[in-house]
XYZ file of C-alpha atoms in Angstrom:
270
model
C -4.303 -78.019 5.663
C -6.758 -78.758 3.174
C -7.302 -75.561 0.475
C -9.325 -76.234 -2.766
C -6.943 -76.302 -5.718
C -5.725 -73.089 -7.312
C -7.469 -72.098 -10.711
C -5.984 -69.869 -12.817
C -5.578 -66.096 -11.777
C -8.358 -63.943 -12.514
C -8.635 -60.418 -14.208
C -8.826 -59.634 -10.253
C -5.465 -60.889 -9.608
C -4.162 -57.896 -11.532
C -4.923 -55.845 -8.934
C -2.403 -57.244 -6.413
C 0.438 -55.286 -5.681
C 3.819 -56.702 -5.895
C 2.647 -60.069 -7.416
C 5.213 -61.044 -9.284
C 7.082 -62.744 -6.949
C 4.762 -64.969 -6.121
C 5.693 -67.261 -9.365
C 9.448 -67.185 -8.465
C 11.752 -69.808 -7.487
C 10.639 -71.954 -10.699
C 13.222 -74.528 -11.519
C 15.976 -74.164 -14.028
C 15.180 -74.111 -17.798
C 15.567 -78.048 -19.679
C 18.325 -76.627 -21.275
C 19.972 -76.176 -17.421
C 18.965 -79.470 -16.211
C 20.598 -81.127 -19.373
C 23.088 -79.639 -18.752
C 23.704 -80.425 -15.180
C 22.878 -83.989 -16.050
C 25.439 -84.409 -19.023
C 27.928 -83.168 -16.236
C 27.202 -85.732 -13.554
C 27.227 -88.256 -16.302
C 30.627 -86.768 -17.565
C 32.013 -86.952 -13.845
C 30.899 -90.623 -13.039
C 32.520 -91.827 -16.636
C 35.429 -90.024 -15.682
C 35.528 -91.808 -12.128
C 35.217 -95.571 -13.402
C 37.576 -94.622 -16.477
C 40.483 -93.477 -13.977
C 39.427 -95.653 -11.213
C 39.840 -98.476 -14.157
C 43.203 -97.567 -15.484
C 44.776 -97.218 -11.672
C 43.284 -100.634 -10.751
C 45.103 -101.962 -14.088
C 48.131 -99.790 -13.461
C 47.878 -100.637 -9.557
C 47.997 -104.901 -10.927
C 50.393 -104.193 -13.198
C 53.150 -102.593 -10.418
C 52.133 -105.331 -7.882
C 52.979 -107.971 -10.387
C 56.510 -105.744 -10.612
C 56.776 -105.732 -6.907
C 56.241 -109.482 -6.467
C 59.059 -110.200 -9.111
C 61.351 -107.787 -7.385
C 60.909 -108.905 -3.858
C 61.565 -112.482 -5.696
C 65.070 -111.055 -7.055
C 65.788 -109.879 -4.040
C 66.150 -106.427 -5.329
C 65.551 -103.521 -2.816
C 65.788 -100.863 -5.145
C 63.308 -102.117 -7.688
C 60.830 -102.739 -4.642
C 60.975 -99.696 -3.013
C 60.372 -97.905 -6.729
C 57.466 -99.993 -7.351
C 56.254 -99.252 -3.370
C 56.189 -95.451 -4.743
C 54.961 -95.555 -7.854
C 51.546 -97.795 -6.785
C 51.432 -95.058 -3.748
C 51.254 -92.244 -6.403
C 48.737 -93.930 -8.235
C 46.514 -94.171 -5.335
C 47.084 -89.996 -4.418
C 46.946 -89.303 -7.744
C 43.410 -91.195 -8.285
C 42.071 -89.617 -4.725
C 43.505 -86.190 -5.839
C 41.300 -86.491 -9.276
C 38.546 -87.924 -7.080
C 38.246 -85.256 -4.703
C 38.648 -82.366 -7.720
C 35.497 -84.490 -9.619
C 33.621 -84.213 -6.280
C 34.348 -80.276 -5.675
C 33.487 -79.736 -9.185
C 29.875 -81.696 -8.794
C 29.105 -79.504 -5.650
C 29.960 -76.073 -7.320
C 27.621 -77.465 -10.240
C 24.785 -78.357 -8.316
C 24.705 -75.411 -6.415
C 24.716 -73.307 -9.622
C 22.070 -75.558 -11.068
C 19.960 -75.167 -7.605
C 19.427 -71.354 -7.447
C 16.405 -70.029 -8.785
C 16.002 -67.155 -11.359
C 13.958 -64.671 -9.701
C 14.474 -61.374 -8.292
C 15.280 -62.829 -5.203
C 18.990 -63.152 -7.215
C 21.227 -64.874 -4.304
C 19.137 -64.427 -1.076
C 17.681 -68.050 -2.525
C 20.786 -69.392 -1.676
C 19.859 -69.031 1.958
C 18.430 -70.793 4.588
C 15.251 -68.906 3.555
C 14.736 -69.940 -0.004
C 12.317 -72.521 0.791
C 10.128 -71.025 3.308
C 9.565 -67.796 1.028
C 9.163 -70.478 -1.775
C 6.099 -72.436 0.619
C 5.250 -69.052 1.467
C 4.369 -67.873 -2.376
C 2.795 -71.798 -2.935
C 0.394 -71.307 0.035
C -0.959 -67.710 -1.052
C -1.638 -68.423 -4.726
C -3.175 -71.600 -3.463
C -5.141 -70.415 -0.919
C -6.109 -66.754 -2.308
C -7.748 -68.477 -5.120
C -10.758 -69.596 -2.694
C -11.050 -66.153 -1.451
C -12.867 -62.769 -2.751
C -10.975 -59.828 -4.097
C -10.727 -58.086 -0.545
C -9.203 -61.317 1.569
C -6.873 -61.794 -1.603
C -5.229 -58.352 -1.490
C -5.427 -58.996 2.412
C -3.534 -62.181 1.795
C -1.201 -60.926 -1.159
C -0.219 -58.002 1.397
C 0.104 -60.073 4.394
C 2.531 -62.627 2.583
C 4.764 -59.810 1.151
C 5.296 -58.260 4.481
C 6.020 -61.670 5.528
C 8.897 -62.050 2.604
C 10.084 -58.582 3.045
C 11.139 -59.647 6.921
C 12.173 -62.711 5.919
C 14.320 -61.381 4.096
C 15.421 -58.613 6.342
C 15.852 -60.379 8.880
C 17.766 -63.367 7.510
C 20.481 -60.656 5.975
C 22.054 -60.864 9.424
C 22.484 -64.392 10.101
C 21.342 -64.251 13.848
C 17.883 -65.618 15.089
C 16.713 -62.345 16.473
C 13.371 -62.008 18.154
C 12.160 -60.518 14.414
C 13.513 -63.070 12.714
C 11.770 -66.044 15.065
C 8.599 -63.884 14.605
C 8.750 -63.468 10.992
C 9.603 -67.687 10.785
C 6.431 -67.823 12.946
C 4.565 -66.425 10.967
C 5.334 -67.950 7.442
C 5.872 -71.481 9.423
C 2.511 -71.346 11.499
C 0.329 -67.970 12.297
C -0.488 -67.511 8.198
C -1.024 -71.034 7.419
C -3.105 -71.551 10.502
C -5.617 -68.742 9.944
C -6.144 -69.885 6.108
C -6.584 -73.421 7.295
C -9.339 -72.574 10.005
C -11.056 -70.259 7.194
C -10.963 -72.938 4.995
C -12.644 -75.284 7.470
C -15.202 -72.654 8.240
C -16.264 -72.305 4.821
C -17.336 -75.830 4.348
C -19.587 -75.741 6.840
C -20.909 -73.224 5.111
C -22.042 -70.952 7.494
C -20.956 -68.021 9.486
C -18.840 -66.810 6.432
C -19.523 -63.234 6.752
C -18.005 -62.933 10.259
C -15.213 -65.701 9.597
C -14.101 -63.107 6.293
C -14.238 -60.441 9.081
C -11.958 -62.636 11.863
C -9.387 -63.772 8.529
C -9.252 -60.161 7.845
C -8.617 -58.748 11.435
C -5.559 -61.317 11.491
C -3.783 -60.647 7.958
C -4.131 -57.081 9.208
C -1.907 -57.905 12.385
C 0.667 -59.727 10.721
C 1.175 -56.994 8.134
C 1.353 -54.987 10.944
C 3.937 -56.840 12.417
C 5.960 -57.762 9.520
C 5.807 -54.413 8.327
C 7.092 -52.922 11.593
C 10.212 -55.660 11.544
C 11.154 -54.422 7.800
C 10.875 -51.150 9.033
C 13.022 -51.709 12.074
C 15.281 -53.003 9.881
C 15.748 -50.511 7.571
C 16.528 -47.742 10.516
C 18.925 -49.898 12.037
C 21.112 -50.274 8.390
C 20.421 -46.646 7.844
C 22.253 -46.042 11.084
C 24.583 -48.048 9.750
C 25.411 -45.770 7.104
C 25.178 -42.815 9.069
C 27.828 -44.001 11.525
C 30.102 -44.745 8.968
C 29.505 -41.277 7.086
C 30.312 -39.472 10.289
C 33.342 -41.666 10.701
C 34.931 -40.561 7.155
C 33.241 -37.077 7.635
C 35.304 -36.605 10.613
C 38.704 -38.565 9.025
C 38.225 -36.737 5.561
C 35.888 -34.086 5.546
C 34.856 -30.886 7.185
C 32.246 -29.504 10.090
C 29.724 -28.645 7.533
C 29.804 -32.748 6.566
C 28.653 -33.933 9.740
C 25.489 -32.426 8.784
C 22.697 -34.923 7.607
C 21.734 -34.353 4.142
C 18.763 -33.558 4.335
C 19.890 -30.753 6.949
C 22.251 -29.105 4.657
C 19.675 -29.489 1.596
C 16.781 -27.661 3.439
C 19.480 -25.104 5.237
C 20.645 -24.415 1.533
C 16.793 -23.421 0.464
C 16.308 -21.839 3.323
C 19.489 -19.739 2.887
C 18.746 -18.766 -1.172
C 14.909 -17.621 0.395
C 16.398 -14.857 3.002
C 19.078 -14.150 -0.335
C 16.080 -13.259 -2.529
């Protein structure tokens, strides 16, 4: 897809609601990458110092061995067997500890700081990250109207990601809301894009763009929303469950029943 590089954001780019995540998922600071280095570097010197020492060690007890089976003596051999087999477990033991300690580091050293807080540790961390990339790039081509277009389009399209990727099944939402950061959004910028360097028919291609932001919103909004009712029900469920094991008749009553029943009580008081 070919989009004319991004200058920098306008006074117009203000205007964008919920903008601010489109700059996360930055790297870590130098400070964290130093840091992450110095520890692989720590963890390979540790490796060939200990791998070192048990190859010496290791020599050492075979050159014990070989004089032993020489003597003839069983004890001393079967000692030495054991103590070159503990070298080896205890060099795979360290080996395996160095390795479990690299993956726990780079994993720390791979999340992002944004508000997106853990949900970058999912299988979803790159696509919202290609998703933010590919509005900022593209919405700098396009007026103020097609950017907010844009700006809301791609949020909808995080907010389901997001939603949908909470429950770890491919649901018909969450293949649409993949679709649609993976191929429906990208597609209509890129045939935009081509259209405007021909250079003509821009008016009605702005109108077309427009028309199909509007329906993914639409769509992404509807899958948040969905969503959102089903978790609610959640909650609900599990309110009437301890209303029923702990509470009383009057607490199986939404909330917002007994709140307006309450007003509507102190009215016919007064």
């Amino acid at each position: 897809m070919s989009l004319s590089p991004s200058p920098r954001p306008t006074s117009d780019d203000q205007q964008w609601p919920d903008q601010q995540w489109l700059s996360g998922g930055k790297p870590t600071s130098i400070a964290g990458q130093a840091a992450y280095l110095a520890g692989r570097a720590g963890d390979t010197l540790g490796l060939i110092v200990v791998g070192a020492l048990s190859l010496g060690l290791i020599a050492v007890l075979l050159i014990c061995l070989i004089l032993a089976g020489i003597k003839g003596s069983l004890v001393a051999t079967l000692l030495m067997l054991l103590a070159i087999a503990g070298v080896v477990l205890a060099f795979g033991k360290f080996r395996r500890q160095t390795r479990q300690a690299a993956v726990l580091r780079s994993g720390g050293a791979a999340l992002p700081r944004s508000d997106v807080g853990t949900e970058f540790a999912t299988l979803e961390a790159e696509r919202i990250q290609k998703l933010a990339h590919l509005t900022l790039k593209a919405g700098a081509s396009l007026s103020a109207p097609l950017r907010q277009k844009l700006n809301a389009s791609a949020t909808a399209i995080r907010d389901a990601l997001r939603a949908t990727a909470a429950g770890g099944v491919l649901t018909r939402e969450a293949h649409d809301a993949r679709q649609a950061a993976d191929d429906d959004l990208p597609t209509a910028l890129s045939a935009y894009q081509d259209l405007r360097v021909t250079g003509s028919g821009l008016a009605y291609g702005e109108v077309l763009l427009s028309e199909q932001l509007t329906l993914i919103e639409r769509r992404m909004r509807s899958i948040s929303d969905a969503q959102a009712q089903q978790h609610t029900r959640k909650l609900e469920a599990g309110r009437r469950y301890l209303s029923v094991k702990y509470g009383e008749a009057d607490d199986l009553q939404p909330a917002e029943m007994r709140v307006s029943g309450q007003k509507v009580k102190g009215e016919a008081e007064r």
